[in-house]
Amino acid sequence: MNTFDGIPAGASGFYADLEQNNNRDWWLEHKARYETLVREPLAALLAELEPRFGPAKIFRPNRDIRFSQDKSPYKTAQGAVASFQEGVGYYVQLSAGGLLVGAGCHSISPAQLARFRNSVDATGTGESLEKIVHRLTDAGFTVEGERLKTVPRGFPREHPRAELLKYKSLSAGRELGEPGWLSTPGAAEEVGRLWEQLRPLVEWMGRHASP
């Protein structure tokens, strides 16, 4: 595995170009740019962070277009996840807009969702999650996820954590753009620092919305 030296400045430019040329011929002609500017640096970053945050997986660059009206063959962002456990973990993404860092639980089965809602409903665990969410928003993270428009059935509309009960998945992230440290070895420390801020959310979801 290569030593991590930073995410090259050309990574965002690669995706800006891909957005304008999302076809197989262009991709094959520029695949070496993808490997050098995106995949290899990202793999090195994840390898450096793996001892602290768990084994990582880089997503495929190809889109699944079988059931989509949009037949563009390639994703315009490269995502990767470091797993805390199945379905719960830390996320990083490169795109034309630069770097995005996040964490949480992006997909929840019906059984997981029931456990999640019961834990939000319970005073101790629910208040704990509420504090975590407030700390993250105060730190500049955006808390998001699939949400119902109303409080789910079985819970009072006036529930003190009504907004959290509406979530069907829950994560937090921050779009960082292209900070000066991104192209330096210090990017690993910066991403690790942000993931540490997100660790309480990951661990809460791991305990209370686990498979």
Tab-separated table of C-alpha atoms in Angstrom, residues 10-210:
chain	number	residue	atom	x	y	z
A	10	GLY	CA	-6.600	17.497	-9.513
A	11	ALA	CA	-9.137	15.124	-7.939
A	12	SER	CA	-11.962	17.662	-7.985
A	13	GLY	CA	-10.978	18.696	-11.520
A	14	PHE	CA	-11.306	15.087	-12.651
A	15	TYR	CA	-14.920	15.007	-11.462
A	16	ALA	CA	-15.668	18.433	-12.938
A	17	ASP	CA	-14.515	17.053	-16.294
A	18	LEU	CA	-16.450	13.811	-15.812
A	19	GLU	CA	-19.660	15.751	-15.218
A	20	GLN	CA	-19.256	17.155	-18.729
A	21	ASN	CA	-18.097	13.892	-20.332
A	22	ASN	CA	-19.937	11.066	-18.606
A	23	ASN	CA	-19.415	8.362	-21.213
A	24	ARG	CA	-17.365	5.186	-21.553
A	25	ASP	CA	-14.936	6.479	-24.174
A	26	TRP	CA	-13.946	9.483	-22.065
A	27	TRP	CA	-13.614	7.332	-18.947
A	28	LEU	CA	-11.333	4.826	-20.632
A	29	GLU	CA	-9.177	7.629	-22.010
A	30	HIS	CA	-8.869	9.248	-18.572
A	31	LYS	CA	-8.938	6.185	-16.325
A	32	ALA	CA	-5.293	6.710	-15.367
A	33	ARG	CA	-6.266	10.119	-13.935
A	34	TYR	CA	-8.951	8.445	-11.834
A	35	GLU	CA	-6.496	5.886	-10.484
A	36	THR	CA	-3.742	8.419	-9.749
A	37	LEU	CA	-5.815	11.347	-8.489
A	38	VAL	CA	-8.704	9.585	-6.771
A	39	ARG	CA	-8.623	5.872	-6.107
A	40	GLU	CA	-5.007	5.365	-5.038
A	41	PRO	CA	-4.833	8.385	-2.679
A	42	LEU	CA	-8.203	7.508	-1.184
A	43	ALA	CA	-7.132	3.898	-0.607
A	44	ALA	CA	-3.954	5.131	1.118
A	45	LEU	CA	-5.984	7.509	3.312
A	46	LEU	CA	-8.345	4.742	4.376
A	47	ALA	CA	-5.479	2.354	5.092
A	48	GLU	CA	-3.955	4.932	7.439
A	49	LEU	CA	-7.259	5.431	9.273
A	50	GLU	CA	-8.296	1.757	9.373
A	51	PRO	CA	-6.671	0.908	12.734
A	52	ARG	CA	-8.848	3.545	14.439
A	53	PHE	CA	-12.080	3.316	12.464
A	54	GLY	CA	-12.343	-0.163	11.022
A	55	PRO	CA	-11.942	-1.837	7.641
A	56	ALA	CA	-12.800	0.361	4.688
A	57	LYS	CA	-14.432	-0.148	1.314
A	58	ILE	CA	-14.216	2.089	-1.745
A	59	PHE	CA	-17.430	2.046	-3.763
A	60	ARG	CA	-17.459	1.111	-7.437
A	61	PRO	CA	-17.232	4.095	-9.799
A	62	ASN	CA	-19.911	2.646	-12.069
A	63	ARG	CA	-23.572	3.537	-11.627
A	64	ASP	CA	-26.268	0.860	-11.618
A	65	ILE	CA	-28.309	2.064	-14.592
A	66	ARG	CA	-30.526	-0.991	-15.041
A	67	PHE	CA	-33.645	0.662	-13.637
A	68	SER	CA	-32.695	4.321	-14.066
A	69	GLN	CA	-33.792	6.744	-16.751
A	70	ASP	CA	-30.401	8.429	-16.364
A	71	LYS	CA	-28.024	6.213	-18.335
A	72	SER	CA	-24.845	8.093	-17.373
A	73	PRO	CA	-22.477	5.181	-16.678
A	74	TYR	CA	-20.264	6.695	-13.953
A	75	LYS	CA	-20.808	8.250	-10.547
A	76	THR	CA	-19.789	11.898	-10.320
A	77	ALA	CA	-18.386	11.344	-6.826
A	78	GLN	CA	-16.181	8.685	-5.272
A	79	GLY	CA	-17.409	7.490	-1.905
A	80	ALA	CA	-15.918	5.129	0.639
A	81	VAL	CA	-17.005	3.818	4.021
A	82	ALA	CA	-15.090	2.613	7.057
A	83	SER	CA	-17.351	0.159	8.858
A	84	PHE	CA	-18.088	0.213	12.563
A	85	GLN	CA	-20.475	-2.656	11.905
A	86	GLU	CA	-22.765	-3.602	9.038
A	87	GLY	CA	-24.732	-0.572	7.897
A	88	VAL	CA	-23.097	1.789	10.392
A	89	GLY	CA	-19.826	3.612	9.888
A	90	TYR	CA	-17.772	6.553	8.700
A	91	TYR	CA	-18.005	8.055	5.231
A	92	VAL	CA	-15.755	10.109	2.969
A	93	GLN	CA	-16.446	11.366	-0.545
A	94	LEU	CA	-14.568	13.194	-3.300
A	95	SER	CA	-16.372	15.136	-6.025
A	96	ALA	CA	-16.104	18.277	-8.121
A	97	GLY	CA	-17.076	20.143	-4.960
A	98	GLY	CA	-14.134	18.714	-3.016
A	99	LEU	CA	-14.249	16.636	0.156
A	100	LEU	CA	-17.254	15.545	2.195
A	101	VAL	CA	-16.850	13.755	5.535
A	102	GLY	CA	-19.718	12.049	7.352
A	103	ALA	CA	-20.897	9.107	9.432
A	104	GLY	CA	-24.003	7.348	10.659
A	105	CYS	CA	-26.457	4.758	9.451
A	106	HIS	CA	-27.774	5.145	5.910
A	107	SER	CA	-30.094	2.155	5.663
A	108	ILE	CA	-32.183	0.564	8.400
A	109	SER	CA	-34.269	-2.615	8.215
A	110	PRO	CA	-37.773	-2.647	9.743
A	111	ALA	CA	-36.435	-4.456	12.827
A	112	GLN	CA	-33.593	-1.953	13.206
A	113	LEU	CA	-36.003	0.926	12.766
A	114	ALA	CA	-38.199	-0.399	15.557
A	115	ARG	CA	-35.167	-0.602	17.883
A	116	PHE	CA	-34.067	2.877	16.855
A	117	ARG	CA	-37.487	4.391	17.604
A	118	ASN	CA	-37.786	2.614	20.925
A	119	SER	CA	-34.373	3.954	21.920
A	120	VAL	CA	-35.301	7.493	20.851
A	121	ASP	CA	-38.524	7.160	22.834
A	122	ALA	CA	-36.764	5.995	26.017
A	123	THR	CA	-35.707	8.940	28.166
A	124	GLY	CA	-32.083	7.962	28.823
A	125	THR	CA	-31.051	6.794	25.355
A	126	GLY	CA	-33.246	9.348	23.597
A	127	GLU	CA	-31.806	12.301	25.483
A	128	SER	CA	-28.317	10.948	24.838
A	129	LEU	CA	-28.919	10.970	21.071
A	130	GLU	CA	-30.465	14.426	21.282
A	131	LYS	CA	-27.307	15.764	22.946
A	132	ILE	CA	-25.106	14.109	20.318
A	133	VAL	CA	-27.125	15.671	17.502
A	134	HIS	CA	-26.981	19.116	19.107
A	135	ARG	CA	-23.214	18.883	19.550
A	136	LEU	CA	-22.739	17.910	15.925
A	137	THR	CA	-24.911	20.700	14.566
A	138	ASP	CA	-23.100	23.174	16.825
A	139	ALA	CA	-19.820	21.882	15.360
A	140	GLY	CA	-20.996	22.600	11.824
A	141	PHE	CA	-22.244	19.185	10.732
A	142	THR	CA	-25.514	18.765	8.857
A	143	VAL	CA	-27.722	16.068	10.375
A	144	GLU	CA	-29.860	14.343	7.782
A	145	GLY	CA	-31.544	11.137	6.721
A	146	GLU	CA	-34.761	9.761	5.294
A	147	ARG	CA	-37.649	11.240	7.273
A	148	LEU	CA	-41.371	10.871	7.704
A	149	LYS	CA	-43.489	14.007	7.460
A	150	THR	CA	-45.213	13.218	10.745
A	151	VAL	CA	-44.385	11.391	13.967
A	152	PRO	CA	-44.690	7.624	13.376
A	153	ARG	CA	-47.743	5.757	14.540
A	154	GLY	CA	-47.701	4.727	18.170
A	155	PHE	CA	-45.922	7.855	19.435
A	156	PRO	CA	-47.581	11.089	20.592
A	157	ARG	CA	-47.327	14.089	18.288
A	158	GLU	CA	-46.085	16.148	21.244
A	159	HIS	CA	-43.229	13.744	21.981
A	160	PRO	CA	-40.192	15.695	23.279
A	161	ARG	CA	-38.061	14.056	20.572
A	162	ALA	CA	-40.667	14.096	17.833
A	163	GLU	CA	-38.207	15.306	15.190
A	164	LEU	CA	-35.772	12.471	15.889
A	165	LEU	CA	-38.584	9.918	15.781
A	166	LYS	CA	-39.365	10.961	12.209
A	167	TYR	CA	-36.011	9.693	10.966
A	168	LYS	CA	-35.851	6.361	9.119
A	169	SER	CA	-32.066	6.691	8.768
A	170	LEU	CA	-29.699	9.081	10.465
A	171	SER	CA	-26.309	10.483	9.561
A	172	ALA	CA	-24.278	13.663	9.829
A	173	GLY	CA	-21.804	15.210	7.432
A	174	ARG	CA	-19.848	18.280	6.529
A	175	GLU	CA	-18.866	19.530	3.085
A	176	LEU	CA	-15.315	20.840	3.342
A	177	GLY	CA	-14.549	21.821	-0.237
A	178	GLU	CA	-10.804	21.958	-0.892
A	179	PRO	CA	-9.081	23.104	2.311
A	180	GLY	CA	-5.367	23.768	2.123
A	181	TRP	CA	-4.518	20.596	4.038
A	182	LEU	CA	-6.351	18.299	1.605
A	183	SER	CA	-3.334	17.821	-0.661
A	184	THR	CA	-0.961	17.188	2.268
A	185	PRO	CA	-0.277	14.147	4.481
A	186	GLY	CA	-2.058	16.080	7.247
A	187	ALA	CA	-5.381	15.315	5.543
A	188	ALA	CA	-5.412	11.941	7.330
A	189	GLU	CA	-5.208	13.680	10.706
A	190	GLU	CA	-7.949	16.145	9.733
A	191	VAL	CA	-10.336	13.460	8.476
A	192	GLY	CA	-9.572	11.396	11.583
A	193	ARG	CA	-10.333	14.391	13.810
A	194	LEU	CA	-13.706	14.908	12.134
A	195	TRP	CA	-14.527	11.213	12.342
A	196	GLU	CA	-13.718	11.329	16.055
A	197	GLN	CA	-16.300	14.076	16.442
A	198	LEU	CA	-18.778	11.786	14.692
A	199	ARG	CA	-17.852	8.714	16.744
A	200	PRO	CA	-20.573	9.240	19.407
A	201	LEU	CA	-23.248	9.151	16.700
A	202	VAL	CA	-21.753	6.032	15.123
A	203	GLU	CA	-21.513	4.251	18.464
A	204	TRP	CA	-25.050	5.239	19.460
A	205	MET	CA	-26.433	3.949	16.169
A	206	GLY	CA	-24.328	0.822	16.496
A	207	ARG	CA	-25.833	0.074	19.908
A	208	HIS	CA	-29.421	1.074	19.228
A	209	ALA	CA	-29.993	0.459	15.513
A	210	SER	CA	-27.762	-2.545	14.952
